[in-house]
Coordinates of C-alpha atoms in Angstrom, one line a residue:
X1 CA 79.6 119.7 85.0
X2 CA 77.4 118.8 82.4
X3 CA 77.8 121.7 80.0
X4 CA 81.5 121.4 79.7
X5 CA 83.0 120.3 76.1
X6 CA 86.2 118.3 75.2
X7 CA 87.0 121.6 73.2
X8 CA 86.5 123.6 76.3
X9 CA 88.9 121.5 78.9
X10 CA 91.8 123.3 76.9
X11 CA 91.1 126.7 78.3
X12 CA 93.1 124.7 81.9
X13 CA 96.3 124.4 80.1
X14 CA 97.1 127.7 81.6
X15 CA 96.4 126.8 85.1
X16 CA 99.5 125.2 86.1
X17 CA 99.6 126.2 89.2
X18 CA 96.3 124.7 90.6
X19 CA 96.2 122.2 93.1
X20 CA 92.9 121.1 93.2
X21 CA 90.2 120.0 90.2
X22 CA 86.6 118.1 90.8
X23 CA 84.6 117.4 87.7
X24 CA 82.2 114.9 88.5
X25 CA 79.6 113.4 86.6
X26 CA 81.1 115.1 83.3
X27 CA 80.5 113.4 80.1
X28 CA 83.0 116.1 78.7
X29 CA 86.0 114.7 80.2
X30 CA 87.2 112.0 77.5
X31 CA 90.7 110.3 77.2
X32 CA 91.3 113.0 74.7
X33 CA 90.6 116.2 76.7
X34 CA 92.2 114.6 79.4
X35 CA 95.5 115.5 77.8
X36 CA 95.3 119.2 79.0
X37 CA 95.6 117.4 82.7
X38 CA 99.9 116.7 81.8
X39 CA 100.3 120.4 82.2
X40 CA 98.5 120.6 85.2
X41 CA 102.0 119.4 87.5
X42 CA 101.0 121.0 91.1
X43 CA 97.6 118.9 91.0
X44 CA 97.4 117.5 94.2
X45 CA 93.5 116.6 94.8
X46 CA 91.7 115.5 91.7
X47 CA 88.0 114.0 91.6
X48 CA 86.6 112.5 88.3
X49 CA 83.9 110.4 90.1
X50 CA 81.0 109.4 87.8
X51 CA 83.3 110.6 84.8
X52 CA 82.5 107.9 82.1
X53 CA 84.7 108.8 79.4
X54 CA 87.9 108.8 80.5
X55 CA 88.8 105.2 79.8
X56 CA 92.4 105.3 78.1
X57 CA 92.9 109.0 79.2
X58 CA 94.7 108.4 82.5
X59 CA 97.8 108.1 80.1
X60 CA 98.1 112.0 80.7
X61 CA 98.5 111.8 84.0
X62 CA 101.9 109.9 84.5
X63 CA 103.7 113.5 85.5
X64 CA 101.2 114.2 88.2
X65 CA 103.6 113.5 90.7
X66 CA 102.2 115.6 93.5
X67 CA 98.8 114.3 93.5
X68 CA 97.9 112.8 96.8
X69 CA 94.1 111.9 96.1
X70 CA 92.5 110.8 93.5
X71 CA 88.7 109.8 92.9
X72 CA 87.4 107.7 90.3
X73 CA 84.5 106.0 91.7
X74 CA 81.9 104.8 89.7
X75 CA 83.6 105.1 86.6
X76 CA 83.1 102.0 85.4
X77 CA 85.5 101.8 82.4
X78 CA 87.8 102.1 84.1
X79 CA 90.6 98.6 83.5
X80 CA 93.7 97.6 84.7
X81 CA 95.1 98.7 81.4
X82 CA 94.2 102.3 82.8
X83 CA 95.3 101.5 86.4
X84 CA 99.2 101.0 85.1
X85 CA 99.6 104.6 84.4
X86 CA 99.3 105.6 88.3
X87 CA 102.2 103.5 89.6
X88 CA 104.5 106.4 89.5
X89 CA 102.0 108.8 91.4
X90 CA 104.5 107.9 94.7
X91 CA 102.9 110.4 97.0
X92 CA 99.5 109.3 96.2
X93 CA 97.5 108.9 99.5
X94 CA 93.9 107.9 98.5
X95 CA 92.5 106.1 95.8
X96 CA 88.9 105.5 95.3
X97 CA 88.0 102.7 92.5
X98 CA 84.4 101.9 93.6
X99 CA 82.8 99.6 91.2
X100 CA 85.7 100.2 88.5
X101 CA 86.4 97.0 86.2
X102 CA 89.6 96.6 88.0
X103 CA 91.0 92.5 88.8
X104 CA 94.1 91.6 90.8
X105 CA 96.4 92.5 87.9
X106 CA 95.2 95.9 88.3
X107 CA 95.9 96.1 91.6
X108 CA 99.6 94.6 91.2
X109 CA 100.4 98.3 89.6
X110 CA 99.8 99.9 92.7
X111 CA 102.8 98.1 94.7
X112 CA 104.6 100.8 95.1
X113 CA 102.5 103.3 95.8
X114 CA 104.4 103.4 99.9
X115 CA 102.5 106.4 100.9
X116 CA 98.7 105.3 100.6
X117 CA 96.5 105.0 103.4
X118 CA 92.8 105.1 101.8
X119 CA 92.0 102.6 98.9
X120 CA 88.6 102.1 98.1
X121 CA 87.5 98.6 95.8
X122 CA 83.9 98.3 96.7
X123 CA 82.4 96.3 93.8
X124 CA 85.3 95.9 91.7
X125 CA 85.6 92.3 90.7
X126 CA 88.7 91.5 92.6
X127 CA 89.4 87.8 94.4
X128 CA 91.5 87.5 97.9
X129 CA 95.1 87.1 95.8
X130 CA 94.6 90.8 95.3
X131 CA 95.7 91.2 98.8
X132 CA 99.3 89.7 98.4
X133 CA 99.8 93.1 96.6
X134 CA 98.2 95.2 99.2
X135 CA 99.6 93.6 101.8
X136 CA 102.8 95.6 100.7
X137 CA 101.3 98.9 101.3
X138 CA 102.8 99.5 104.7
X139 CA 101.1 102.7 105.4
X140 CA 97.5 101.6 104.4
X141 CA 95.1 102.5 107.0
X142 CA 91.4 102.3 105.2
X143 CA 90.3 99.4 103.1
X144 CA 87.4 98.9 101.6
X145 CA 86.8 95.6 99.6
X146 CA 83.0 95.4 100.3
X147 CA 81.0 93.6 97.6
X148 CA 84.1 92.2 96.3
X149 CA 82.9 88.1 96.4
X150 CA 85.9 87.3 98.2
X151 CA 86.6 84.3 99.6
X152 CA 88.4 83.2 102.7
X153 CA 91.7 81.9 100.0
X154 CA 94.2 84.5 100.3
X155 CA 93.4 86.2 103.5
X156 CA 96.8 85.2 105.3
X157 CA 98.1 88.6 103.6
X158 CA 95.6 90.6 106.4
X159 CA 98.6 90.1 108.8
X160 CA 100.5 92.3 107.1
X161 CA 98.8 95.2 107.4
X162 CA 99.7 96.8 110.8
X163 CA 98.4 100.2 110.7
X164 CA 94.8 98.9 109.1
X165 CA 92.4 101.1 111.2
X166 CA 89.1 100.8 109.0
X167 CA 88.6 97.3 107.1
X168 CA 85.4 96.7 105.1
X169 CA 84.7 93.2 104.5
X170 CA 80.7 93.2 104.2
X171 CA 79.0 91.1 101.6
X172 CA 81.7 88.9 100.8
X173 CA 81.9 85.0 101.0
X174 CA 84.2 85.2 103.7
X175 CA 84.2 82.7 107.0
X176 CA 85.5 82.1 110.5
X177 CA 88.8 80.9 108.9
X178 CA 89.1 84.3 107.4
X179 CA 89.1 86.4 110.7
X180 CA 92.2 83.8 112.2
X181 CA 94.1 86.1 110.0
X182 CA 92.7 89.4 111.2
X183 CA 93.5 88.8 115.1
X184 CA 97.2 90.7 114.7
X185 CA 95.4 93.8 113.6
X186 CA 95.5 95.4 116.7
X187 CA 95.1 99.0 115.8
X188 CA 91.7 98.0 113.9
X189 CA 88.8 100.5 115.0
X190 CA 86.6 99.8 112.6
X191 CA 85.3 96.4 111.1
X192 CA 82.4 95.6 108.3
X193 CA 81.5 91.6 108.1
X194 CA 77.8 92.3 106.7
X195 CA 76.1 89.9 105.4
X196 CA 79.8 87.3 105.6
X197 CA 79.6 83.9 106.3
X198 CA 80.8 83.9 110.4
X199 CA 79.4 82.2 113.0
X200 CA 80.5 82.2 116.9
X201 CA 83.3 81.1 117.0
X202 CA 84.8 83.5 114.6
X203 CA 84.2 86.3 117.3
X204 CA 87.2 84.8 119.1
X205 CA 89.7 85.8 116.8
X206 CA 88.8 89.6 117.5
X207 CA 88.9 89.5 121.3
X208 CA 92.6 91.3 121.1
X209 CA 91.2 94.1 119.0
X210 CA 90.9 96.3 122.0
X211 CA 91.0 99.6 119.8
X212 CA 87.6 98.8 117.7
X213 CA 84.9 101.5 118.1
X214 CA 82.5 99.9 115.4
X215 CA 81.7 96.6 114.6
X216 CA 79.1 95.4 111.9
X217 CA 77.8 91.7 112.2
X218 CA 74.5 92.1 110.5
X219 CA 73.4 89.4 108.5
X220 CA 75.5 87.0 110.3
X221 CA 75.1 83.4 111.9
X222 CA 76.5 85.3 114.9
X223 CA 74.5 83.9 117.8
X224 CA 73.8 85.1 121.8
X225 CA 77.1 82.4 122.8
X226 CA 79.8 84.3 120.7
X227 CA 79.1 87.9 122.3
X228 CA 81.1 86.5 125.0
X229 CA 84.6 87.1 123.0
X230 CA 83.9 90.5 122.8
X231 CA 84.1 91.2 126.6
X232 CA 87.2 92.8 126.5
X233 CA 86.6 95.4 123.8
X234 CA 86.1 98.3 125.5
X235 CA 86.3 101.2 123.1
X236 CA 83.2 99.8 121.0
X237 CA 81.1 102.6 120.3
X238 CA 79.1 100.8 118.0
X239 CA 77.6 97.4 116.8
X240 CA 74.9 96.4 114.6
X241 CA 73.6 92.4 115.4
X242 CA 70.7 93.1 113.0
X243 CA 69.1 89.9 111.6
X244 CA 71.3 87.4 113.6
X245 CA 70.8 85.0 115.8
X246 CA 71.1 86.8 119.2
X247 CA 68.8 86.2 121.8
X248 CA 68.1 88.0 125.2
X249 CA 71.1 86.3 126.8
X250 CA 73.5 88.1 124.0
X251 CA 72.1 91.7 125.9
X252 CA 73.5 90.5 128.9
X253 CA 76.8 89.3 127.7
X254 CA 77.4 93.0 125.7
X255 CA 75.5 95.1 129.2
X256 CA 79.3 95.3 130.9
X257 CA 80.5 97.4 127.3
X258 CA 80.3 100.6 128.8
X259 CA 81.1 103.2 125.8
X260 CA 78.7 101.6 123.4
X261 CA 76.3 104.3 122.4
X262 CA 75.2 102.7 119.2
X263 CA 73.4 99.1 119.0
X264 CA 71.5 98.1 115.9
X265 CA 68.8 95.1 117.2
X266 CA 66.4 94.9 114.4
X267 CA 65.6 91.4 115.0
X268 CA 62.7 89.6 115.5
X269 CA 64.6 87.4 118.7
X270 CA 65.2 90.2 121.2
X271 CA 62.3 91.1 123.8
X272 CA 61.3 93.3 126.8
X273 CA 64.0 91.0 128.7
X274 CA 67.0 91.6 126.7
X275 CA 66.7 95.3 126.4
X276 CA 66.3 95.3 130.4
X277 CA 69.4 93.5 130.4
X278 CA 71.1 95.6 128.2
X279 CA 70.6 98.7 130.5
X280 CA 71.5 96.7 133.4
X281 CA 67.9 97.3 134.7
X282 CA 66.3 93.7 135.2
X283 CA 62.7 95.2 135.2
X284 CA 60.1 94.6 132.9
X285 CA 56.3 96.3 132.9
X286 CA 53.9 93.6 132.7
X287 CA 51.4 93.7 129.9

């Protein structure tokens, strides 16, 4: 929405009845047109991703109390100091704060938000003590805290959340001692530890996740040994083990997971050997 002025946001004061507004990537939506949204009290699905001007505008939206999403990804002016405004949306259901410049005081705002199940922090610079006040979010079901630099501090608040189905972890400076806490999550399907700092023996502590359908180890010190905790997991549709440390003998120990349909082996250590293994077909053409 390139093309549309602070001036001509006015023209939605009359629109009280809609329910649903996207206007991404618009440099006309400032913190002062953003006052037309208080009279827009039906709103329940609003999108402002990529909207760069709206810092200090979400003032106007404390009445919105029927919006149930809300995207602001990418707008990356976005503070805590906005974020307070929000924590009387109660019937919001997803928030999506992708590489906002939100920090764990932000996030304390959002305590009792009782109805979310989607939040989305992907690159906002948030540390592990952020999770004490998500772990109070009993209905969460989708979190993403990928590229967050978290560390394994903190991560005891995991066993909180019961209904978790979708947890993104990747690129964080999380370890083995992390994933002790994530062993209660049983109704976990899927799990994102690229490019974390887990080895073998943090595999155990998923072995009772027997709902996971997807599981991301790439870039991982995940070797052929700790494949052997995931025998049990049945439902996995998917894994990546790109650039680990899995040798043929890791095809063999993942061959008896019958649903997997999806397995990412870019890496350099896997041979004609362990892809016969894989398909339970010990044949291999000679050369």
């Amino acid at each position: 929405c390139e093309h549309v002025s602070e001036h001509g946001l006015g023209v939605l004061s009359g629109f009280s009845n809609l329910t649903s507004l996207s206007f991404k990537r618009s440099d006309g939506v400032t913190a002062k047109g953003m006052s037309v949204f208080a009279n827009l009290v039906n709103l329940v699905n609003l999108d402002l991703e990529r909207c760069l001007k709206i810092h200090g505008g979400l003032v106007h939206m404390k009445g919105l109390r029927k919006l149930e999403s809300l995207n602001m990804r990418y707008c990356n002016y976005i503070t805590d100091s906005d974020i307070k405004y929000l924590s009387d949306l109660t019937n919001l259901k997803e928030l999506q704060l992708s590489s906002c410049r939100i920090t764990d005081l932000g996030i304390s705002y959002l305590t009792g938000l009782s109805k979310l199940t989607h939040l989305n922090l992907e690159s906002c610079p948030v540390t592990a003590a952020c999770l004490e006040a998500i772990s109070g979010l009993a209905s969460l079901m989708l979190l993403n805290l990928n590229r967050c630099g978290i560390y394994d501090e903190g991560c005891e608040s995991f066993e909180d959340l019961k209904k978790l189905k979708v947890l993104n972890l990747g690129f964080n400076h999380i370890t083995d001692a992390c994933l002790v806490h994530l062993k209660g999550l049983i109704n976990l399907e899927s799990l994102n530890l690229d490019s974390c700092k887990i080895g073998d023996e943090g595999l155990l502590h998923l072995k009772g996740l027997v709902l996971l359908t997807s599981l991301e180890l790439s870039d991982t010190a995940i070797g052929s040994n700790g494949l052997r905790h995931l025998s049990d997991l049945r439902n996995l549709y998917s894994i990546n083990l790109s650039f680990t440390l899995v040798t043929d003998t890791g095809m063999k120990k993942i061959s008896t997971l019958n649903s997997l349909k999806s397995v990412n082996l870019d890496n350099r250590l896997i041979t004609d050997v362990g892809l016969a293994a894989l398909i339970g077909s010990y044949w291999v053409d000679s050369p």
